[in-house]
Coordinates of C-alpha atoms and ligand atoms in Angstrom, one line a residue:
X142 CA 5.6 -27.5 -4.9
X143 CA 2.1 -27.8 -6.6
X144 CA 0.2 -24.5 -5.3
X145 CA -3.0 -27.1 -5.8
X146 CA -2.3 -29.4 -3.0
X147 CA -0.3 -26.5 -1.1
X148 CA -3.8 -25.0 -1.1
X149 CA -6.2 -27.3 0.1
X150 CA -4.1 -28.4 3.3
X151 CA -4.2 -24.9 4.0
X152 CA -7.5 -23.5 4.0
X153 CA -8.5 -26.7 5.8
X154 CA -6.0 -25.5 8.9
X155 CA -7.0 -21.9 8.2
X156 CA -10.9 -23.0 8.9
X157 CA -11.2 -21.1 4.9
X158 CA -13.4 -23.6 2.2
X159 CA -13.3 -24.3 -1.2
X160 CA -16.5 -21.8 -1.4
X161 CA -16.2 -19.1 0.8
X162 CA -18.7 -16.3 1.8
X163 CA -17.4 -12.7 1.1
X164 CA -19.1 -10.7 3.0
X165 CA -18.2 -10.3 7.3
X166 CA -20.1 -7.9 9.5
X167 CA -19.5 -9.8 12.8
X168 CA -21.0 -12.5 10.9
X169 CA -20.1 -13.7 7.3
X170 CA -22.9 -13.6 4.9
X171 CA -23.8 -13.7 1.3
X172 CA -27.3 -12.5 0.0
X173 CA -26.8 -13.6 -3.9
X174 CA -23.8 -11.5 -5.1
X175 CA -22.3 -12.6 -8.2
X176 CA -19.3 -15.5 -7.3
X177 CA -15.5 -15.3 -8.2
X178 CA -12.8 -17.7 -8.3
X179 CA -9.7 -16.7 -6.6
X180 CA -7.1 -18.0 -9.1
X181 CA -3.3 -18.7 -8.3
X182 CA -1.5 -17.3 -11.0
X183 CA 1.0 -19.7 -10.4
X184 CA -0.1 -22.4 -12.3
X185 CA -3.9 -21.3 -12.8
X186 CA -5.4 -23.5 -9.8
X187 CA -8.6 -22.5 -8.4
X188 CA -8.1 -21.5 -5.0
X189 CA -11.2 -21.1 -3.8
X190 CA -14.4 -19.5 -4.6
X191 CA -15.9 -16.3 -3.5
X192 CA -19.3 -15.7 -3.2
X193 CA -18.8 -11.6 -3.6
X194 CA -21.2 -9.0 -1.5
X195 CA -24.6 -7.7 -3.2
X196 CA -26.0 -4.6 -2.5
X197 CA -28.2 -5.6 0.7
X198 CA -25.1 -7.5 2.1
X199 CA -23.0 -3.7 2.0
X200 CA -25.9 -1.8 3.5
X201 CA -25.6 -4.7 5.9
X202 CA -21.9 -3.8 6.8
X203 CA -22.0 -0.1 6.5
X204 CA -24.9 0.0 9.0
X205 CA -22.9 -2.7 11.1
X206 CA -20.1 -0.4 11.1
X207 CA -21.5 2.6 11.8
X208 CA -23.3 1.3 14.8
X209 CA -19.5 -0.2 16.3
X210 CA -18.4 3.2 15.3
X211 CA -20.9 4.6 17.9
X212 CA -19.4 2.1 20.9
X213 CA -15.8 2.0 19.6
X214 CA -15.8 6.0 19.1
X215 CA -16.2 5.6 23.4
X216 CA -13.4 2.7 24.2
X217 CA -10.0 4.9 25.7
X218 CA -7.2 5.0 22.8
X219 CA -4.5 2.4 25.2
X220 CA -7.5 0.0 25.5
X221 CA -8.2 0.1 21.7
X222 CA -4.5 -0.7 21.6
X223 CA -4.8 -4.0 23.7
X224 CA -7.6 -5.4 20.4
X225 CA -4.3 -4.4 17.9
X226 CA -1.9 -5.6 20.5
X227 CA -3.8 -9.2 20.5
X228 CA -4.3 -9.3 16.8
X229 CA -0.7 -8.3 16.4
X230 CA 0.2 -11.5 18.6
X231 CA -2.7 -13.9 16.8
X232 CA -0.8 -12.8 13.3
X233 CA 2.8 -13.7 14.7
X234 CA 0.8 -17.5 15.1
X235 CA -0.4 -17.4 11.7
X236 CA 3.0 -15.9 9.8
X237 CA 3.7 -19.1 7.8
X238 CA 0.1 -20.2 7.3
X239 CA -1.0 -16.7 6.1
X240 CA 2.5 -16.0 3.7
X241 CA 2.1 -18.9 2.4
X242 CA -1.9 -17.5 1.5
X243 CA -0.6 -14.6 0.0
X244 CA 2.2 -16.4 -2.0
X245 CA -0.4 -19.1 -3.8
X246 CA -3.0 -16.1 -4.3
X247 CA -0.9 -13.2 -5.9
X248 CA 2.7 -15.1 -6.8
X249 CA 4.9 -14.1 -4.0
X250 CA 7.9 -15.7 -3.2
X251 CA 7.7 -17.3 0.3
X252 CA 9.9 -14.6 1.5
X253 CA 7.8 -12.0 0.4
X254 CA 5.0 -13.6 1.3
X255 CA 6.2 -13.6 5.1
X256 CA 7.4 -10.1 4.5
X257 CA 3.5 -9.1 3.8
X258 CA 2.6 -10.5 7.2
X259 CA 5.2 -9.1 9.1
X260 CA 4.7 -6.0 7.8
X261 CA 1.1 -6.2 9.3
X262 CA 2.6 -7.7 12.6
X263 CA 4.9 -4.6 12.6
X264 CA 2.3 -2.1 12.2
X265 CA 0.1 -3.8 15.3
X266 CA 2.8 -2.8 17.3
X267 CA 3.0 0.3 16.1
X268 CA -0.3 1.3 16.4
X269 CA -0.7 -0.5 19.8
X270 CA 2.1 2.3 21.0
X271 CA 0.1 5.3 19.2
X272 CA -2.5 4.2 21.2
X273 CA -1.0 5.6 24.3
X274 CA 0.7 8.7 21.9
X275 CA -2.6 10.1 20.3
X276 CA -1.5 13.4 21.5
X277 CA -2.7 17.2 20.9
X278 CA -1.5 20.5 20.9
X279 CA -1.8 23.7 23.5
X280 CA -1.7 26.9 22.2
X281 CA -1.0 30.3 23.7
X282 CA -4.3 33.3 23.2
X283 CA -4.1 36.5 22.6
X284 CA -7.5 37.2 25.5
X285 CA -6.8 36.8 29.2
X286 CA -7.8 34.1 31.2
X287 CA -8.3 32.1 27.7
X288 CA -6.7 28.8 26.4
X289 CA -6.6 27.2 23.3
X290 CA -5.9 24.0 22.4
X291 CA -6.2 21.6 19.8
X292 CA -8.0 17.6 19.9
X293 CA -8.1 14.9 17.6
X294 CA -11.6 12.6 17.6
X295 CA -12.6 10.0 15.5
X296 CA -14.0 10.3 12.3
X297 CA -16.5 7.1 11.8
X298 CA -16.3 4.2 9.6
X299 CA -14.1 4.6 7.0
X300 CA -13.0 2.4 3.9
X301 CA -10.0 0.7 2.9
X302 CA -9.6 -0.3 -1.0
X303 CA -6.5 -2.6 -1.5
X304 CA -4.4 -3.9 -4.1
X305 CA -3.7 -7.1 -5.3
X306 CA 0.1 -6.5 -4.7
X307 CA -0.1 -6.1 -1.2
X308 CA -3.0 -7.5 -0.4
X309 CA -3.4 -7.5 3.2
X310 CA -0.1 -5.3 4.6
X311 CA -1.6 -1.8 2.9
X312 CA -5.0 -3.1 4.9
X313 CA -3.2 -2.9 8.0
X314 CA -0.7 0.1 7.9
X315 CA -4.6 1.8 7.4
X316 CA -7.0 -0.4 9.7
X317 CA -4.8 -0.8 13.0
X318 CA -3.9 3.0 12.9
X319 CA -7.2 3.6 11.8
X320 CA -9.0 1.4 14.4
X321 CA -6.6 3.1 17.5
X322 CA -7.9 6.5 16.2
X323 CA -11.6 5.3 17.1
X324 CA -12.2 4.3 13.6
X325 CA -14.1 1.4 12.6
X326 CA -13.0 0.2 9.0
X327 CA -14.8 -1.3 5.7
X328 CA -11.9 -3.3 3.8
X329 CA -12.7 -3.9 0.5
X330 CA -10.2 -5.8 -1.2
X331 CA -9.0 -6.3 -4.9
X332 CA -10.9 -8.8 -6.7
X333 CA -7.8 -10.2 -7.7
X334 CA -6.9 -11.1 -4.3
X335 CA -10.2 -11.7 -2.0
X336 CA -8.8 -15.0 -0.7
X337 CA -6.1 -13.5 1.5
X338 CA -8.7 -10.6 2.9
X339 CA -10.8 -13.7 4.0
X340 CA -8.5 -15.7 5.6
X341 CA -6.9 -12.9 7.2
X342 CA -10.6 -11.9 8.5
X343 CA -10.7 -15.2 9.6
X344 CA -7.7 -14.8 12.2
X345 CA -8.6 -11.1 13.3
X346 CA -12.1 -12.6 14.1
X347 CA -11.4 -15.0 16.0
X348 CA -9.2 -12.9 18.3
X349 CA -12.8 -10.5 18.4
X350 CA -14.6 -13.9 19.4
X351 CA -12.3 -14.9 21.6
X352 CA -12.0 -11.2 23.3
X353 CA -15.6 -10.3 23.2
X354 CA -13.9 -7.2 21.4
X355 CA -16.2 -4.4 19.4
X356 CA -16.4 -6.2 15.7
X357 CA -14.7 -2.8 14.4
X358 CA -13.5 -5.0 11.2
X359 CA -15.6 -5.3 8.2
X360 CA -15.3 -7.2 4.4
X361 CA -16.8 -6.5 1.7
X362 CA -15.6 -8.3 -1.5
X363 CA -16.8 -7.5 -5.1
X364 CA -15.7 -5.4 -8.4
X365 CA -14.6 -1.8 -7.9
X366 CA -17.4 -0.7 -10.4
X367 CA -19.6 -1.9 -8.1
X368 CA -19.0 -2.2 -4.7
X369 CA -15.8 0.4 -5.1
X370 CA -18.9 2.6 -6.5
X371 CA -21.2 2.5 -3.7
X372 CA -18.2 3.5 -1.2
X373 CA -17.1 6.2 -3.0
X374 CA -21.0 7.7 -3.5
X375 CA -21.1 6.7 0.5
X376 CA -21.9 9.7 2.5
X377 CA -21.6 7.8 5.4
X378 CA -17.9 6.9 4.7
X379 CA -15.9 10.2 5.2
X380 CA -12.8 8.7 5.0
X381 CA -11.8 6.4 2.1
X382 CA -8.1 5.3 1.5
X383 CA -7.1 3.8 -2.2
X384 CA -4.4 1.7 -3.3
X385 CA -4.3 1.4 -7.0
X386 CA -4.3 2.8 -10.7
X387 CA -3.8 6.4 -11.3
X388 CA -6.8 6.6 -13.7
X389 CA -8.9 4.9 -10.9
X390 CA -7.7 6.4 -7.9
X391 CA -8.1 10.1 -10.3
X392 CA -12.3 9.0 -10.5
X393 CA -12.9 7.7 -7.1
X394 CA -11.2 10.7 -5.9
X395 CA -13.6 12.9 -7.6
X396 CA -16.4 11.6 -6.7
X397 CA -15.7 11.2 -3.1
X398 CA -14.4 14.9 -3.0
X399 CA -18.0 16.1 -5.1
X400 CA -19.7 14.5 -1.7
X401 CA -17.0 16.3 0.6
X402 CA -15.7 13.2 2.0
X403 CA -12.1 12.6 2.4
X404 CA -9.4 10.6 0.4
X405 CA -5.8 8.6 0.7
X406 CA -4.5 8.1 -2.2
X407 CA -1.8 6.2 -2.8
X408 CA -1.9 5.4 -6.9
X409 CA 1.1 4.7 -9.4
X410 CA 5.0 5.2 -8.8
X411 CA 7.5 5.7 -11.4
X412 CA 10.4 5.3 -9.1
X413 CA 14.0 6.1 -10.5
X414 CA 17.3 5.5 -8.9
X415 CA 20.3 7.5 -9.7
X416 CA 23.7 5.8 -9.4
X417 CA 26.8 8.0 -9.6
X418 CA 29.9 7.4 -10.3
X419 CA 30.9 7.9 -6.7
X420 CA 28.7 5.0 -5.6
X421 CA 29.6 1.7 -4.2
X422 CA 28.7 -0.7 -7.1
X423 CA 27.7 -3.3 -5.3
X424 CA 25.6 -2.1 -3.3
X425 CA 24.0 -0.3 -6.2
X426 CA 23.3 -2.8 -7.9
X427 CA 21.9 -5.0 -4.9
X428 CA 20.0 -1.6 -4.9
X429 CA 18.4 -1.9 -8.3
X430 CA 18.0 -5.6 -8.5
X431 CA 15.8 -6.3 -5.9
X432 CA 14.1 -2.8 -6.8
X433 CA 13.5 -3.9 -10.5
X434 CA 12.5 -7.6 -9.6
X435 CA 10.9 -8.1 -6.4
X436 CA 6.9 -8.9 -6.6
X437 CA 7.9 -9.7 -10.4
X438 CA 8.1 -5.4 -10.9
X439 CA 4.4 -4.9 -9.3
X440 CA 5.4 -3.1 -5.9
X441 CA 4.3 1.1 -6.0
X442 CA 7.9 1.0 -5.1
X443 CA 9.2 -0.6 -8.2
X444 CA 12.4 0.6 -9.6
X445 CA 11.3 1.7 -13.2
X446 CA 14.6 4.0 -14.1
X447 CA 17.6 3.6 -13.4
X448 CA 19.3 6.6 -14.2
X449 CA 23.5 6.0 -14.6
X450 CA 27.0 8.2 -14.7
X451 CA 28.0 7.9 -17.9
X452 CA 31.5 7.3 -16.5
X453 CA 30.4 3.9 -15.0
X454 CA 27.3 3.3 -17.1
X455 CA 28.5 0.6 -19.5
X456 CA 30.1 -1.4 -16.4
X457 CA 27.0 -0.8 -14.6
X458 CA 24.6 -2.0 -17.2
X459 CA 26.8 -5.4 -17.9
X460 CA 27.3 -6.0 -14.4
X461 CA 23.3 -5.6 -14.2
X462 CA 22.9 -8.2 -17.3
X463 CA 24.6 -11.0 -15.5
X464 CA 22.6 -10.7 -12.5
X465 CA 19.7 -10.6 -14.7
X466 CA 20.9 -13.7 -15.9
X467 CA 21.5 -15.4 -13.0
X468 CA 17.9 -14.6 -11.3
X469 CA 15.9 -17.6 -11.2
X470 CA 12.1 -17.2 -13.0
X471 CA 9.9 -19.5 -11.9
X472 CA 7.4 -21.2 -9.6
X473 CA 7.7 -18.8 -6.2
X474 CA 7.1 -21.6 -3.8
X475 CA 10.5 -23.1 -4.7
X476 CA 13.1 -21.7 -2.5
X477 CA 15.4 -20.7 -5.4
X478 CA 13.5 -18.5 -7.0
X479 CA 13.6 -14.9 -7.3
X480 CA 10.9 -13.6 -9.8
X481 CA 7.5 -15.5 -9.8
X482 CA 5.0 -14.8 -12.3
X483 CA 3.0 -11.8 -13.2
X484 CA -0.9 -11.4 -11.6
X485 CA -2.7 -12.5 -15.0
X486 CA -2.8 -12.5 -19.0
X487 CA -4.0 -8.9 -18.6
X488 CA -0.2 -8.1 -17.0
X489 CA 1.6 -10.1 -19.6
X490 CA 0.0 -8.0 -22.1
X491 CA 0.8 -5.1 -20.8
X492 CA 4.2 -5.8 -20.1
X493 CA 4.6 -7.0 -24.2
X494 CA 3.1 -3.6 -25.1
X495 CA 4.9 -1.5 -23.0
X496 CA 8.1 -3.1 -24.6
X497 CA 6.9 -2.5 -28.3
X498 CA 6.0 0.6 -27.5
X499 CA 9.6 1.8 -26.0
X500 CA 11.2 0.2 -29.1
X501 CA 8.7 1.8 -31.4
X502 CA 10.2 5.2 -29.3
X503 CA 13.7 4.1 -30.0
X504 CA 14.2 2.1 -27.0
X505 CA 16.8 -0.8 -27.0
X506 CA 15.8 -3.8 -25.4
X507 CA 19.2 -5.4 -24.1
X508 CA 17.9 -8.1 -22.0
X509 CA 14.8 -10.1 -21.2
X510 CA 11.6 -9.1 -22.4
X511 CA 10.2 -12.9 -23.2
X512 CA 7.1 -14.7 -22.4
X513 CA 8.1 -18.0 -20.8
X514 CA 6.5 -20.9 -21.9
X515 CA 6.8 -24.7 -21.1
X516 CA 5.7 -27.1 -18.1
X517 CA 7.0 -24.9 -15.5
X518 CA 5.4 -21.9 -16.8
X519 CA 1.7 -23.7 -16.9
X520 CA 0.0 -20.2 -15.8
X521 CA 1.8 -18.0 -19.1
X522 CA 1.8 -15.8 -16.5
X523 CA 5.6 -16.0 -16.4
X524 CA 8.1 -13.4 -18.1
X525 CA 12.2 -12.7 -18.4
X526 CA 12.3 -9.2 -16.7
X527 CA 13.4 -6.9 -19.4
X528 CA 16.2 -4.0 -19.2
X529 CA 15.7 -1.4 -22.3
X530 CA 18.0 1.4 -23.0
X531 CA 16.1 4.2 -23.0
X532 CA 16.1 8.6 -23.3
X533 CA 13.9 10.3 -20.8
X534 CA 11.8 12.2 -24.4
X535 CA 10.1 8.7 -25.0
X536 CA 6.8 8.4 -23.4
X537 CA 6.3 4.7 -22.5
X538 CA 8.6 5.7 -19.5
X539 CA 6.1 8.1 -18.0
X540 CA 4.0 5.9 -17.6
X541 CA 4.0 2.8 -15.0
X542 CA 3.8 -0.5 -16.3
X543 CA 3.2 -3.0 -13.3
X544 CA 5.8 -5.3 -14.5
X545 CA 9.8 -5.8 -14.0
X546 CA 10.6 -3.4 -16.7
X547 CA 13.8 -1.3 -16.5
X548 CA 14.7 1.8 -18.4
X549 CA 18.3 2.5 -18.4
X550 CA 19.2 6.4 -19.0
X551 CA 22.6 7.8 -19.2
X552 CA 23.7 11.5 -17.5
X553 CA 26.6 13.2 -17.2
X554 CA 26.1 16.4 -14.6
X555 CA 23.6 15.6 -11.7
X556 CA 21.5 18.4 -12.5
X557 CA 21.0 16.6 -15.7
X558 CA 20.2 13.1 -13.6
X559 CA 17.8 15.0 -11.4
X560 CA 15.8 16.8 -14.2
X561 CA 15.5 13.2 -16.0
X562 CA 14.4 11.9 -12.3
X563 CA 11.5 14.5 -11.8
X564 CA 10.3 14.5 -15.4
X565 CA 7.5 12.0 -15.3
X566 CA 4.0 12.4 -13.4
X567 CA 4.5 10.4 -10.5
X568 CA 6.4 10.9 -7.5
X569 CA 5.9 8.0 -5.1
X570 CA 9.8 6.6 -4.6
X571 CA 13.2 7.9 -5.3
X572 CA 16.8 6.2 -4.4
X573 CA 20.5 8.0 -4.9
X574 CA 23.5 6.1 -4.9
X575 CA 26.6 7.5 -4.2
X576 CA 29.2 8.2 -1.3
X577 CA 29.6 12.0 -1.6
X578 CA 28.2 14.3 0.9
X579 CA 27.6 17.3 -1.6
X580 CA 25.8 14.7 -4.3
X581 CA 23.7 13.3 -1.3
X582 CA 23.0 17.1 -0.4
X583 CA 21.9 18.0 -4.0
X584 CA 19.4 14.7 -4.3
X585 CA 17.8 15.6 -0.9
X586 CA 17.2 19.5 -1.3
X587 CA 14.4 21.4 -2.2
X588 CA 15.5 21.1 -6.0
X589 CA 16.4 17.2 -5.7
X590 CA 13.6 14.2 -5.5
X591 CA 10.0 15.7 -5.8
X592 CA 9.0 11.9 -4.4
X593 CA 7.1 11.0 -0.9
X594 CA 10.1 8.6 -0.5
X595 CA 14.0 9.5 -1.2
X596 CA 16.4 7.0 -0.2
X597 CA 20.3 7.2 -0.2
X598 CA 22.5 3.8 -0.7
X599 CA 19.1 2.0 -0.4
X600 CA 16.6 1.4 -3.3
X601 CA 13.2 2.8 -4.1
X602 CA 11.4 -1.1 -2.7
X603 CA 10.9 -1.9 0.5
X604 CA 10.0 1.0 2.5
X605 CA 9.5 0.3 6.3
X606 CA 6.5 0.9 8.5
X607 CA 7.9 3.5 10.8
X608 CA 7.9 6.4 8.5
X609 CA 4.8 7.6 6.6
X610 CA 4.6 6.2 3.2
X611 CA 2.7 7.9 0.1
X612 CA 3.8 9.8 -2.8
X613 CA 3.5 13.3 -4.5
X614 CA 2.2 14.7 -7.9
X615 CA -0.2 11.7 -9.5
X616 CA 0.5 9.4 -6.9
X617 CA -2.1 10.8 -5.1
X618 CA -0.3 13.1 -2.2
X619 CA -1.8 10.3 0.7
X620 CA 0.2 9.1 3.4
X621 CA -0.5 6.2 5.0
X622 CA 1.4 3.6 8.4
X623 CA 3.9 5.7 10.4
X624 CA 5.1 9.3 11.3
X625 CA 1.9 11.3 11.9
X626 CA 0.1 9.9 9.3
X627 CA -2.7 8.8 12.1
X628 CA -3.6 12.3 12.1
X629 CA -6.0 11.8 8.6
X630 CA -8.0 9.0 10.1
X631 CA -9.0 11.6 12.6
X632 CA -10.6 15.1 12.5
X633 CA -8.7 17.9 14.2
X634 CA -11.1 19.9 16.7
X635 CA -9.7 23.2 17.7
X636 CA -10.9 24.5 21.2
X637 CA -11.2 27.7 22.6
X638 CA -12.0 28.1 26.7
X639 CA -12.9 30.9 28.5
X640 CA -11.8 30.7 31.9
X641 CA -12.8 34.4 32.7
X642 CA -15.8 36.5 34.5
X643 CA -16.1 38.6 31.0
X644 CA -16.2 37.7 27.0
X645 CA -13.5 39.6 25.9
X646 CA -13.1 38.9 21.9
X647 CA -10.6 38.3 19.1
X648 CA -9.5 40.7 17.1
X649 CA -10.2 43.5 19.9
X650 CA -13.9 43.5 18.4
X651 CA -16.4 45.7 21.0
X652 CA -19.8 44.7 21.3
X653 CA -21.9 46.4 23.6
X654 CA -24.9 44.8 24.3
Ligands
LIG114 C1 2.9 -1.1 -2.6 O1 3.6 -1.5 -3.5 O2 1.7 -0.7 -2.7 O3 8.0 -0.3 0.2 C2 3.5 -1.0 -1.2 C3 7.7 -1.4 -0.2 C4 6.6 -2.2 0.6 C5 5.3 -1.6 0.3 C6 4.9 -1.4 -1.1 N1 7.0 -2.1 2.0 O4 8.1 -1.9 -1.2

């Protein structure tokens, strides 16, 4: 399938053009901001092109959205609900069309691709159920005839900056949960990726239209030094949620704390699995597989480490080798493949240095590790995922290299498995094979994973929407989609009432007046 002509049929139905305006505040607009081409990086079509937002076209949304916030702030929580129920339903039309967006635009296999939507369809009903669940707390005081209590209210317009990897499911797990909290939302997403934020606009728009709905959705489109700029200087943002690099997400953090204003980060995983001896192989190795090489390695959840019983380790790592030979790389529209190609050149170099590097550090590289070139591979995007045998001193694997790399360590006790697992900076996902109640014990204790995620007989990819999802040390410490994570899109308000004739006060303080 040529992602050219897959393309142009699509945008057609989608109502999207070859030149697209990237800039919606209940309108679209453009007022002379520099344009982009939104670039498969299947085979290096031009999607479309992107006319990105200047500064008068921002000041345009922010004020747009901060006057919705006003009216929105005032809609009941279940009636909020009904929008996200409605655009839930409007996205469950649009699965294929949408998928198939995503897959042309960032290299998703059609699976994956309908994955992303679903994902957002899956949060729309679960944020049209906190809608009715928004609840707060009642709590006892020491004065008579006083209660206290506690109340969530919204906090205003807040931001949402997306990656390319995910580029319209992270919107979601933040906007619909946001948007039931009272919130209206500013989505700006990666430049790498603008298409599918505009097409998906497109859809939740027309369900506004058609609903004479509050336009509580805005897009802004442009570089993070600019546009990501202006947000995070934004005092009139106090909320803004990050998907992305750890160096990035470190400076827009900073500078959105200096102006008091509130941040979710959610920035680079380094996710490790342990697989003991005790585990069920195949399932293990399932485990790791689609953990090392779905998204081509550029999930947060990526497995990065697999860390292996020496008892099973050399069966392990040549069972892994012939599924790594059998995985099809390739052009993700065919329905064989497995591992599409990497976001850009920018990727493939990284994913070439990071592999010199480890062998420089006295890595092995056992498998993979090529750039693939030919008729197939028109893009160079395109790469064999690599397996490298490798000892938790070398450096290259503390860091996270957004590519299907996998560093193989050895361990013989599990307290030696688990300090190898918590040894690096990041701590978004974590995954534990085995079938032993004390082992399974050990990995989820207060001395086992330090990550937001810790799976056991499941790998470190593919998290669902249900529980809250976010990491710990350098991944930023947000949470974002299920659990109570609504909570941060809110402020809390605690309330004290007097019900009394007197003012008795805390603490037993007198004060005669
Ligand atoms: C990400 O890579 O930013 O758990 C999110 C997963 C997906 C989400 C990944 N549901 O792999």
């Amino acid at each position: 399938m040529e992602a050219g002509k897959t393309a142009s049929q699509l945008l057609k139905e989608l109502g999207l053009e070859k030149a697209n305006f990237g800039t919606y505040s209940g309108e679209w607009h453009s007022e002379g901001g520099e344009e982009i081409a939104s670039r498969s990086p299947i085979d290096g079509t031009v999607l479309a092109k992107i006319s990105t937002s200047s500064e008068k076209d921002y000041e345009q949304v922010v004020k747009h959205s901060m006057d919705e916030f006003r009216k929105w702030r005032e809609v009941p929580p279940p009636k909020r609900g009904e929008l996200i129920r409605e655009i839930g339903n409007e996205l469950r039309k649009e699965k294929e069309r949408l998928g198939m967006i995503v897959s042309l635009e960032v290299g998703k296999t059609i699976t994956e691709g309908q994955g992303e939507i679903q994902e957002m369809i899956d949060v729309a009903d679960f944020a049209t159920g906190l809608s009715r669940q928004l609840y707060g707390l009642d709590i006892a005081s020491e004065r008579p005839e006083h209660r206290m209590s506690e109340q969530w209210q919204p906090l205003g317009p807040i931001a949402v900056i997306s990656s390319f990897n995910f580029p319209s499911s992270v919107w979601s797990w933040n906007s619909f949960v946001a948007a039931v909290c009272g919130d209206t939302v500013i989505w700006k997403p990666s430049s790498k990726a603008p298409l599918t934020a505009i097409a998906v606009m497109r859809v939740v728009e027309r369900v506004i239209k058609r609903l004479r709905a509050n336009e509580i959705f805005s897009l802004v489109t442009g570089s993070g030094k600019k546009i990501g700029d202006l947000i995070a200087s934004d005092q009139r943002i106090p909320l803004v949620s990050f998907t992305g690099s750890i160096p990035t997400g470190k400076g827009l953090g900073e500078k959105v704390a200096s102006r008091f204003g509130r941040t979710i980060l959610e920035l680079g995983g380094n996710n490790a699995a342990i697989v003991s001896e005790k585990s069920d192989m195949e399932i293990a190795l399932k485990g790791v597989a689609f953990g090392a090489l779905a998204t081509a390695g550029q999930r947060c959840t990526t497995t990065r480490r697999a860390i292996v019983n020496e008892k099973i380790y050399s069966t392990f790592v040549s069972r892994l080798k012939e599924i790594y030979s059998s995985v099809s790389v390739g052009n993700p529209l065919e329905p064989g493949t497995l591992v599409g190609p990497l976001i850009d050149e920018e990727a493939v170099r990284n994913f070439q240095g990071a592999i010199k590097k480890a062998q420089k550090e006295g890595g092995k590289l056992i498998y993979g590790g090529k750039v693939l070139k030919g008729k197939n591979f028109q893009s160079g995007n395109y790469v064999t995922p690599a397996l490298i045998e490798a000892n938790p001193s070398m450096n290259i694997v503390k860091e996270e290299t957004f590519a299907p790399i996998l560093y193989l360590f050895k361990y013989k006790s599990l307290d030696e498995a688990l300090e190898i697992h918590n040894s690096v900076p990041q701590g978004l996902s974590s995954a534990m094979f085995t079938n032993d109640l004390r082992e399974e014990w050990e990995f989820l204790s207060a001395h086992g994973s330090d990550c937001g995620l810790a799976n056991v007989n499941t790998g470190t990819a593919g998290a669902e929407i249900g529980g809250a999802f976010g990491g710990e040390k350098q991944t930023g410490g947000g949470r974002e989609s299920g659990s109570d994570s609504w909570k941060l899109y809110m402020r809390r308000q605690t309330v004290t009432r007097n019900f009394g004739k007197t003012l008795p006060l805390a603490q037993g303080v007198q004060f005669r007046v």
